[in-house]
C-alpha cells in the first residue's frame, strides 16, 4: 500500500463544473497536508495547505481534511481550462524533517 | 520576496560523469530539501538540510550526496551517473522543514546519455 494514494485519473470535467480530487494517507501521525498543482514540464506550485479537520477555502479552491478517515480532498469550483494540470497531494510530519510524501498525482483536464 | 532558484536549469551528461546542482532558498528559509521526479516513480525524497546539517535522507544510493552552506544555499552531487538518473531534480525550501509549507524551485532537468 502506498503511503499517499490519489484517485486515479485522468479526470475530465467541463468548464464551469466542480472538480473533485481525493487523497488518502496511511500514516496516522501526519500533521500537515498540501495540494500542489504541476503543469507539464514545470515544478509543483502550492495551492493549499491544511492542518486541522474541516474545510479551508481560498477563492475557487476548497480543501477538506478528515484525520479520522485519513482523507484529504480538493474541490475546484467553476473549473477553468487553465486549471488543467496534475494535482499532487502531499503530507508530512514533524518527525520526518524536510520530507513531504507525495501521491502520484491526478491529471485534470478542463474542457472548454 | 524572490522564490527558490536552481541552477542550471538543464544539463546533459554521459554515463560515469558526475554532476553538481545548486539551489538557493527563499530568503529566511533554513530548510532545503531535494527531490527526484521521474514519470515512473513520481516525486521521491532525496535528503534535507537545515543549518548545514543533513537531518533526513531518503532511500537513494550513496552516489547522491549534498551539502548546505552557511547562507542556506545547497548543492547536491551525483557521482558516476547512470541512465536511470535522468530526471527532474527539484529543490524545495521552508522555514523549519517540519510541518510548514515547502516551496519548490523550477527544477534542473538532467539527461544522462
PDB file of C-alpha atoms in Angstrom:
ATOM      1  CA  UNK A   1       0.000   0.000   0.000  1.00  0.00           C
ATOM      2  CA  UNK A   2       1.336   3.397  -0.930  1.00  0.00           C
ATOM      3  CA  UNK A   3       1.702   5.944   1.845  1.00  0.00           C
ATOM      4  CA  UNK A   4      -0.308   8.517  -0.093  1.00  0.00           C
ATOM      5  CA  UNK A   5      -2.863   7.475  -2.661  1.00  0.00           C
ATOM      6  CA  UNK A   6      -4.774   9.702  -5.029  1.00  0.00           C
ATOM      7  CA  UNK A   7      -7.785   8.878  -7.143  1.00  0.00           C
ATOM      8  CA  UNK A   8      -6.600   7.522 -10.433  1.00  0.00           C
ATOM      9  CA  UNK A   9      -7.020   9.795 -13.355  1.00  0.00           C
ATOM     10  CA  UNK A  10      -7.241  11.234 -15.698  1.00  0.00           C
ATOM     11  CA  UNK A  11     -10.167  13.349 -14.622  1.00  0.00           C
ATOM     12  CA  UNK A  12     -12.052  15.352 -17.191  1.00  0.00           C
ATOM     13  CA  UNK A  13     -14.661  17.985 -16.387  1.00  0.00           C
ATOM     14  CA  UNK A  14     -16.397  20.642 -18.489  1.00  0.00           C
ATOM     15  CA  UNK A  15     -15.589  24.291 -17.978  1.00  0.00           C
ATOM     16  CA  UNK A  16     -17.563  25.750 -15.099  1.00  0.00           C
ATOM     17  CA  UNK A  17     -18.037  22.410 -13.339  1.00  0.00           C
ATOM     18  CA  UNK A  18     -16.720  21.325  -9.959  1.00  0.00           C
ATOM     19  CA  UNK A  19     -13.644  19.111  -9.991  1.00  0.00           C
ATOM     20  CA  UNK A  20     -13.153  16.829  -7.002  1.00  0.00           C
ATOM     21  CA  UNK A  21      -9.742  15.409  -6.194  1.00  0.00           C
ATOM     22  CA  UNK A  22      -9.225  12.883  -3.421  1.00  0.00           C
ATOM     23  CA  UNK A  23      -6.294  11.658  -1.397  1.00  0.00           C
ATOM     24  CA  UNK A  24      -5.867   9.099   1.379  1.00  0.00           C
ATOM     25  CA  UNK A  25      -2.803   8.585   3.554  1.00  0.00           C
ATOM     26  CA  UNK A  26      -1.646   5.745   5.732  1.00  0.00           C
ATOM     27  CA  UNK A  27       0.416   7.494   8.438  1.00  0.00           C
ATOM     28  CA  UNK A  28      -1.905   8.490  11.284  1.00  0.00           C
ATOM     29  CA  UNK A  29       0.848  10.747  12.615  1.00  0.00           C
ATOM     30  CA  UNK A  30       0.683  13.026   9.591  1.00  0.00           C
ATOM     31  CA  UNK A  31       0.285  16.615  10.682  1.00  0.00           C
ATOM     32  CA  UNK A  32       0.194  18.827   7.627  1.00  0.00           C
ATOM     33  CA  UNK A  33      -1.367  18.370   4.242  1.00  0.00           C
ATOM     34  CA  UNK A  34      -0.779  20.149   0.968  1.00  0.00           C
ATOM     35  CA  UNK A  35      -2.137  20.339  -2.529  1.00  0.00           C
ATOM     36  CA  UNK A  36       0.216  21.303  -5.306  1.00  0.00           C
ATOM     37  CA  UNK A  37      -0.522  21.946  -8.948  1.00  0.00           C
ATOM     38  CA  UNK A  38       2.026  20.952 -11.551  1.00  0.00           C
ATOM     39  CA  UNK A  39       1.813  21.971 -15.170  1.00  0.00           C
ATOM     40  CA  UNK A  40       3.589  19.777 -17.684  1.00  0.00           C
ATOM     41  CA  UNK A  41       7.314  20.462 -17.630  1.00  0.00           C
ATOM     42  CA  UNK A  42       7.065  22.789 -14.628  1.00  0.00           C
ATOM     43  CA  UNK A  43       7.677  22.418 -10.911  1.00  0.00           C
ATOM     44  CA  UNK A  44       4.936  21.932  -8.289  1.00  0.00           C
ATOM     45  CA  UNK A  45       3.172  25.083  -7.183  1.00  0.00           C
ATOM     46  CA  UNK A  46       1.400  25.271  -3.836  1.00  0.00           C
ATOM     47  CA  UNK A  47      -2.370  25.684  -3.982  1.00  0.00           C
ATOM     48  CA  UNK A  48      -3.496  24.971  -0.427  1.00  0.00           C
ATOM     49  CA  UNK A  49      -2.206  23.848   2.910  1.00  0.00           C
ATOM     50  CA  UNK A  50      -4.439  22.459   5.654  1.00  0.00           C
ATOM     51  CA  UNK A  51      -3.608  21.412   9.170  1.00  0.00           C
ATOM     52  CA  UNK A  52      -6.923  20.948  11.008  1.00  0.00           C
ATOM     53  CA  UNK A  53     -10.022  18.889  10.372  1.00  0.00           C
ATOM     54  CA  UNK A  54     -12.678  20.622   8.345  1.00  0.00           C
ATOM     55  CA  UNK A  55     -12.774  22.853   5.308  1.00  0.00           C
ATOM     56  CA  UNK A  56     -10.447  25.601   4.196  1.00  0.00           C
ATOM     57  CA  UNK A  57     -11.462  27.847   1.339  1.00  0.00           C
ATOM     58  CA  UNK A  58      -9.296  30.041  -0.862  1.00  0.00           C
ATOM     59  CA  UNK A  59     -11.062  31.540  -3.848  1.00  0.00           C
ATOM     60  CA  UNK A  60     -12.309  28.744  -6.090  1.00  0.00           C
ATOM     61  CA  UNK A  61     -10.417  26.112  -4.111  1.00  0.00           C
ATOM     62  CA  UNK A  62     -11.609  24.273  -1.014  1.00  0.00           C
ATOM     63  CA  UNK A  63      -9.507  21.741   0.852  1.00  0.00           C
ATOM     64  CA  UNK A  64     -11.191  19.290   3.184  1.00  0.00           C
ATOM     65  CA  UNK A  65      -9.418  17.252   5.850  1.00  0.00           C
ATOM     66  CA  UNK A  66     -10.708  14.331   7.878  1.00  0.00           C
ATOM     67  CA  UNK A  67      -7.935  12.905  10.039  1.00  0.00           C
ATOM     68  CA  UNK A  68     -10.126  10.142  11.461  1.00  0.00           C
ATOM     69  CA  UNK A  69     -10.718   8.816   7.959  1.00  0.00           C
ATOM     70  CA  UNK A  70      -7.178   9.751   6.851  1.00  0.00           C
ATOM     71  CA  UNK A  71      -8.619  11.591   3.930  1.00  0.00           C
ATOM     72  CA  UNK A  72      -7.973  14.937   2.304  1.00  0.00           C
ATOM     73  CA  UNK A  73      -9.680  16.364  -0.746  1.00  0.00           C
ATOM     74  CA  UNK A  74      -9.556  19.376  -3.020  1.00  0.00           C
ATOM     75  CA  UNK A  75     -12.584  20.872  -4.699  1.00  0.00           C
ATOM     76  CA  UNK A  76     -12.167  23.272  -7.593  1.00  0.00           C
ATOM     77  CA  UNK A  77     -15.294  25.287  -8.302  1.00  0.00           C
ATOM     78  CA  UNK A  78     -16.019  26.949 -11.636  1.00  0.00           C
ATOM     79  CA  UNK A  79     -13.214  24.968 -13.270  1.00  0.00           C
ATOM     80  CA  UNK A  80     -11.296  26.780 -15.988  1.00  0.00           C
ATOM     81  CA  UNK A  81      -9.185  25.379 -18.837  1.00  0.00           C
ATOM     82  CA  UNK A  82      -6.191  26.924 -17.073  1.00  0.00           C
ATOM     83  CA  UNK A  83      -6.814  24.512 -14.171  1.00  0.00           C
ATOM     84  CA  UNK A  84      -5.783  21.642 -16.451  1.00  0.00           C
ATOM     85  CA  UNK A  85      -2.736  20.192 -14.733  1.00  0.00           C
ATOM     86  CA  UNK A  86      -1.594  17.390 -12.469  1.00  0.00           C
ATOM     87  CA  UNK A  87      -2.589  17.842  -8.838  1.00  0.00           C
ATOM     88  CA  UNK A  88      -0.315  16.407  -6.182  1.00  0.00           C
ATOM     89  CA  UNK A  89      -1.320  15.617  -2.634  1.00  0.00           C
ATOM     90  CA  UNK A  90       1.481  15.778  -0.043  1.00  0.00           C
ATOM     91  CA  UNK A  91       1.613  15.002   3.665  1.00  0.00           C
ATOM     92  CA  UNK A  92       4.290  15.424   6.295  1.00  0.00           C
ATOM     93  CA  UNK A  93       5.019  15.200   9.987  1.00  0.00           C
ATOM     94  CA  UNK A  94       7.499  16.970  12.214  1.00  0.00           C
ATOM     95  CA  UNK A  95       9.434  13.792  12.979  1.00  0.00           C
ATOM     96  CA  UNK A  96      10.315  13.416   9.310  1.00  0.00           C
ATOM     97  CA  UNK A  97      12.283  16.582   8.763  1.00  0.00           C
ATOM     98  CA  UNK A  98      12.028  18.146   5.367  1.00  0.00           C
ATOM     99  CA  UNK A  99      10.214  15.240   3.805  1.00  0.00           C
ATOM    100  CA  UNK A 100       6.850  15.578   2.212  1.00  0.00           C
ATOM    101  CA  UNK A 101       5.397  12.310   0.974  1.00  0.00           C
ATOM    102  CA  UNK A 102       3.625  12.743  -2.325  1.00  0.00           C
ATOM    103  CA  UNK A 103       0.918  10.870  -4.101  1.00  0.00           C
ATOM    104  CA  UNK A 104       1.334  10.013  -7.755  1.00  0.00           C
ATOM    105  CA  UNK A 105      -0.944  12.855  -8.763  1.00  0.00           C
ATOM    106  CA  UNK A 106      -4.245  13.168 -10.568  1.00  0.00           C
ATOM    107  CA  UNK A 107      -4.280  14.715 -14.013  1.00  0.00           C
ATOM    108  CA  UNK A 108      -7.198  17.061 -14.521  1.00  0.00           C
ATOM    109  CA  UNK A 109      -8.424  18.258 -17.901  1.00  0.00           C
ATOM    110  CA  UNK A 110     -10.996  21.026 -18.074  1.00  0.00           C
ATOM    111  CA  UNK A 111     -12.715  21.074 -21.450  1.00  0.00           C
ATOM    112  CA  UNK A 112     -13.988  24.403 -22.839  1.00  0.00           C
TER     113      UNK A 112
ATOM    114  CA  UNK B   1      10.463  38.010  -2.000  1.00  0.00           C
ATOM    115  CA  UNK B   2      12.401  36.106  -4.588  1.00  0.00           C
ATOM    116  CA  UNK B   3      11.480  32.467  -4.940  1.00  0.00           C
ATOM    117  CA  UNK B   4      13.633  29.375  -4.881  1.00  0.00           C
ATOM    118  CA  UNK B   5      16.209  29.376  -7.635  1.00  0.00           C
ATOM    119  CA  UNK B   6      18.013  26.407  -9.128  1.00  0.00           C
ATOM    120  CA  UNK B   7      20.945  26.241 -11.490  1.00  0.00           C
ATOM    121  CA  UNK B   8      21.491  25.018 -14.065  1.00  0.00           C
ATOM    122  CA  UNK B   9      18.030  24.508 -15.500  1.00  0.00           C
ATOM    123  CA  UNK B  10      19.102  21.882 -18.000  1.00  0.00           C
ATOM    124  CA  UNK B  11      22.026  19.521 -18.041  1.00  0.00           C
ATOM    125  CA  UNK B  12      23.163  16.764 -20.371  1.00  0.00           C
ATOM    126  CA  UNK B  13      25.800  14.345 -19.143  1.00  0.00           C
ATOM    127  CA  UNK B  14      27.121  10.937 -20.116  1.00  0.00           C
ATOM    128  CA  UNK B  15      27.233   7.813 -18.023  1.00  0.00           C
ATOM    129  CA  UNK B  16      30.014   7.749 -15.483  1.00  0.00           C
ATOM    130  CA  UNK B  17      30.299  11.509 -15.176  1.00  0.00           C
ATOM    131  CA  UNK B  18      29.362  13.462 -12.094  1.00  0.00           C
ATOM    132  CA  UNK B  19      27.139  16.481 -11.717  1.00  0.00           C
ATOM    133  CA  UNK B  20      26.550  19.239  -9.180  1.00  0.00           C
ATOM    134  CA  UNK B  21      23.246  21.052  -8.894  1.00  0.00           C
ATOM    135  CA  UNK B  22      22.684  24.234  -6.936  1.00  0.00           C
ATOM    136  CA  UNK B  23      19.719  25.612  -5.026  1.00  0.00           C
ATOM    137  CA  UNK B  24      19.187  28.996  -3.386  1.00  0.00           C
ATOM    138  CA  UNK B  25      16.238  29.007  -0.982  1.00  0.00           C
ATOM    139  CA  UNK B  26      13.778  31.777  -0.266  1.00  0.00           C
ATOM    140  CA  UNK B  27      15.377  34.399   1.953  1.00  0.00           C
ATOM    141  CA  UNK B  28      14.952  33.408   5.591  1.00  0.00           C
ATOM    142  CA  UNK B  29      14.278  29.750   4.859  1.00  0.00           C
ATOM    143  CA  UNK B  30      16.762  27.477   6.537  1.00  0.00           C
ATOM    144  CA  UNK B  31      15.499  24.100   5.370  1.00  0.00           C
ATOM    145  CA  UNK B  32      16.316  22.824   1.907  1.00  0.00           C
ATOM    146  CA  UNK B  33      15.006  19.512   0.612  1.00  0.00           C
ATOM    147  CA  UNK B  34      15.836  17.750  -2.617  1.00  0.00           C
ATOM    148  CA  UNK B  35      13.518  15.537  -4.622  1.00  0.00           C
ATOM    149  CA  UNK B  36      13.857  13.470  -7.766  1.00  0.00           C
ATOM    150  CA  UNK B  37      10.876  13.316 -10.084  1.00  0.00           C
ATOM    151  CA  UNK B  38      10.525  10.700 -12.804  1.00  0.00           C
ATOM    152  CA  UNK B  39       7.439   9.566 -14.734  1.00  0.00           C
ATOM    153  CA  UNK B  40       7.614   6.096 -13.258  1.00  0.00           C
ATOM    154  CA  UNK B  41       8.425   6.879  -9.610  1.00  0.00           C
ATOM    155  CA  UNK B  42       6.854  10.257  -9.062  1.00  0.00           C
ATOM    156  CA  UNK B  43       8.383  12.614  -6.517  1.00  0.00           C
ATOM    157  CA  UNK B  44      10.953  10.857  -4.373  1.00  0.00           C
ATOM    158  CA  UNK B  45      12.667  12.481  -1.388  1.00  0.00           C
ATOM    159  CA  UNK B  46      16.458  12.569  -1.550  1.00  0.00           C
ATOM    160  CA  UNK B  47      17.556  14.454   1.568  1.00  0.00           C
ATOM    161  CA  UNK B  48      17.051  17.562   3.675  1.00  0.00           C
ATOM    162  CA  UNK B  49      19.468  20.045   5.145  1.00  0.00           C
ATOM    163  CA  UNK B  50      18.948  22.531   7.951  1.00  0.00           C
ATOM    164  CA  UNK B  51      21.653  24.783   9.339  1.00  0.00           C
ATOM    165  CA  UNK B  52      24.308  22.981   7.306  1.00  0.00           C
ATOM    166  CA  UNK B  53      23.325  19.578   8.750  1.00  0.00           C
ATOM    167  CA  UNK B  54      21.652  16.720   6.973  1.00  0.00           C
ATOM    168  CA  UNK B  55      18.631  15.850   9.088  1.00  0.00           C
ATOM    169  CA  UNK B  56      16.903  13.357   6.880  1.00  0.00           C
ATOM    170  CA  UNK B  57      17.739  11.096   3.992  1.00  0.00           C
ATOM    171  CA  UNK B  58      15.680   9.070   1.550  1.00  0.00           C
ATOM    172  CA  UNK B  59      16.405   5.693   0.035  1.00  0.00           C
ATOM    173  CA  UNK B  60      18.936   6.619  -2.582  1.00  0.00           C
ATOM    174  CA  UNK B  61      22.433   5.181  -3.102  1.00  0.00           C
ATOM    175  CA  UNK B  62      25.492   6.901  -1.751  1.00  0.00           C
ATOM    176  CA  UNK B  63      26.217   8.330  -5.202  1.00  0.00           C
ATOM    177  CA  UNK B  64      23.728  11.007  -4.264  1.00  0.00           C
ATOM    178  CA  UNK B  65      25.091  13.488  -1.777  1.00  0.00           C
ATOM    179  CA  UNK B  66      24.515  17.043  -0.741  1.00  0.00           C
ATOM    180  CA  UNK B  67      25.611  19.872   1.428  1.00  0.00           C
ATOM    181  CA  UNK B  68      24.389  23.178   2.701  1.00  0.00           C
ATOM    182  CA  UNK B  69      26.310  26.365   3.220  1.00  0.00           C
ATOM    183  CA  UNK B  70      26.042  28.927   5.973  1.00  0.00           C
ATOM    184  CA  UNK B  71      23.829  31.136   3.787  1.00  0.00           C
ATOM    185  CA  UNK B  72      21.402  28.170   3.409  1.00  0.00           C
ATOM    186  CA  UNK B  73      22.271  27.638  -0.240  1.00  0.00           C
ATOM    187  CA  UNK B  74      22.515  23.957  -1.018  1.00  0.00           C
ATOM    188  CA  UNK B  75      24.160  21.750  -3.561  1.00  0.00           C
ATOM    189  CA  UNK B  76      23.567  18.176  -4.492  1.00  0.00           C
ATOM    190  CA  UNK B  77      26.054  15.968  -6.247  1.00  0.00           C
ATOM    191  CA  UNK B  78      25.537  12.788  -8.201  1.00  0.00           C
ATOM    192  CA  UNK B  79      28.629  10.773  -8.972  1.00  0.00           C
ATOM    193  CA  UNK B  80      29.080   8.007 -11.518  1.00  0.00           C
ATOM    194  CA  UNK B  81      25.929   8.890 -13.385  1.00  0.00           C
ATOM    195  CA  UNK B  82      23.651   6.142 -14.647  1.00  0.00           C
ATOM    196  CA  UNK B  83      20.985   6.305 -17.333  1.00  0.00           C
ATOM    197  CA  UNK B  84      18.338   5.919 -14.639  1.00  0.00           C
ATOM    198  CA  UNK B  85      19.439   9.171 -13.019  1.00  0.00           C
ATOM    199  CA  UNK B  86      17.760  11.092 -15.808  1.00  0.00           C
ATOM    200  CA  UNK B  87      15.071  13.057 -14.031  1.00  0.00           C
ATOM    201  CA  UNK B  88      13.818  16.416 -12.904  1.00  0.00           C
ATOM    202  CA  UNK B  89      15.628  17.366  -9.700  1.00  0.00           C
ATOM    203  CA  UNK B  90      13.632  19.677  -7.510  1.00  0.00           C
ATOM    204  CA  UNK B  91      14.731  21.715  -4.580  1.00  0.00           C
ATOM    205  CA  UNK B  92      12.226  22.936  -2.010  1.00  0.00           C
ATOM    206  CA  UNK B  93      12.731  25.368   0.830  1.00  0.00           C
ATOM    207  CA  UNK B  94      10.809  26.043   4.003  1.00  0.00           C
ATOM    208  CA  UNK B  95      11.295  27.930   7.238  1.00  0.00           C
ATOM    209  CA  UNK B  96      11.796  24.990   9.550  1.00  0.00           C
ATOM    210  CA  UNK B  97      11.434  21.875   7.428  1.00  0.00           C
ATOM    211  CA  UNK B  98       8.980  20.378   9.895  1.00  0.00           C
ATOM    212  CA  UNK B  99       5.290  20.768   9.105  1.00  0.00           C
ATOM    213  CA  UNK B 100       5.462  24.085   7.296  1.00  0.00           C
ATOM    214  CA  UNK B 101       4.986  24.622   3.597  1.00  0.00           C
ATOM    215  CA  UNK B 102       7.681  23.716   1.133  1.00  0.00           C
ATOM    216  CA  UNK B 103       8.136  25.954  -1.879  1.00  0.00           C
ATOM    217  CA  UNK B 104       9.667  24.451  -4.959  1.00  0.00           C
ATOM    218  CA  UNK B 105      12.235  25.828  -7.329  1.00  0.00           C
ATOM    219  CA  UNK B 106      11.908  25.451 -11.107  1.00  0.00           C
ATOM    220  CA  UNK B 107      13.999  22.292 -11.116  1.00  0.00           C
ATOM    221  CA  UNK B 108      17.012  21.038 -13.012  1.00  0.00           C
ATOM    222  CA  UNK B 109      16.312  18.682 -15.884  1.00  0.00           C
ATOM    223  CA  UNK B 110      19.156  16.161 -16.018  1.00  0.00           C
ATOM    224  CA  UNK B 111      19.563  13.917 -19.019  1.00  0.00           C
ATOM    225  CA  UNK B 112      22.134  11.127 -18.878  1.00  0.00           C
ATOM    226  CA  UNK B 113      23.214   9.689 -22.220  1.00  0.00           C
TER     227      UNK B 113
END
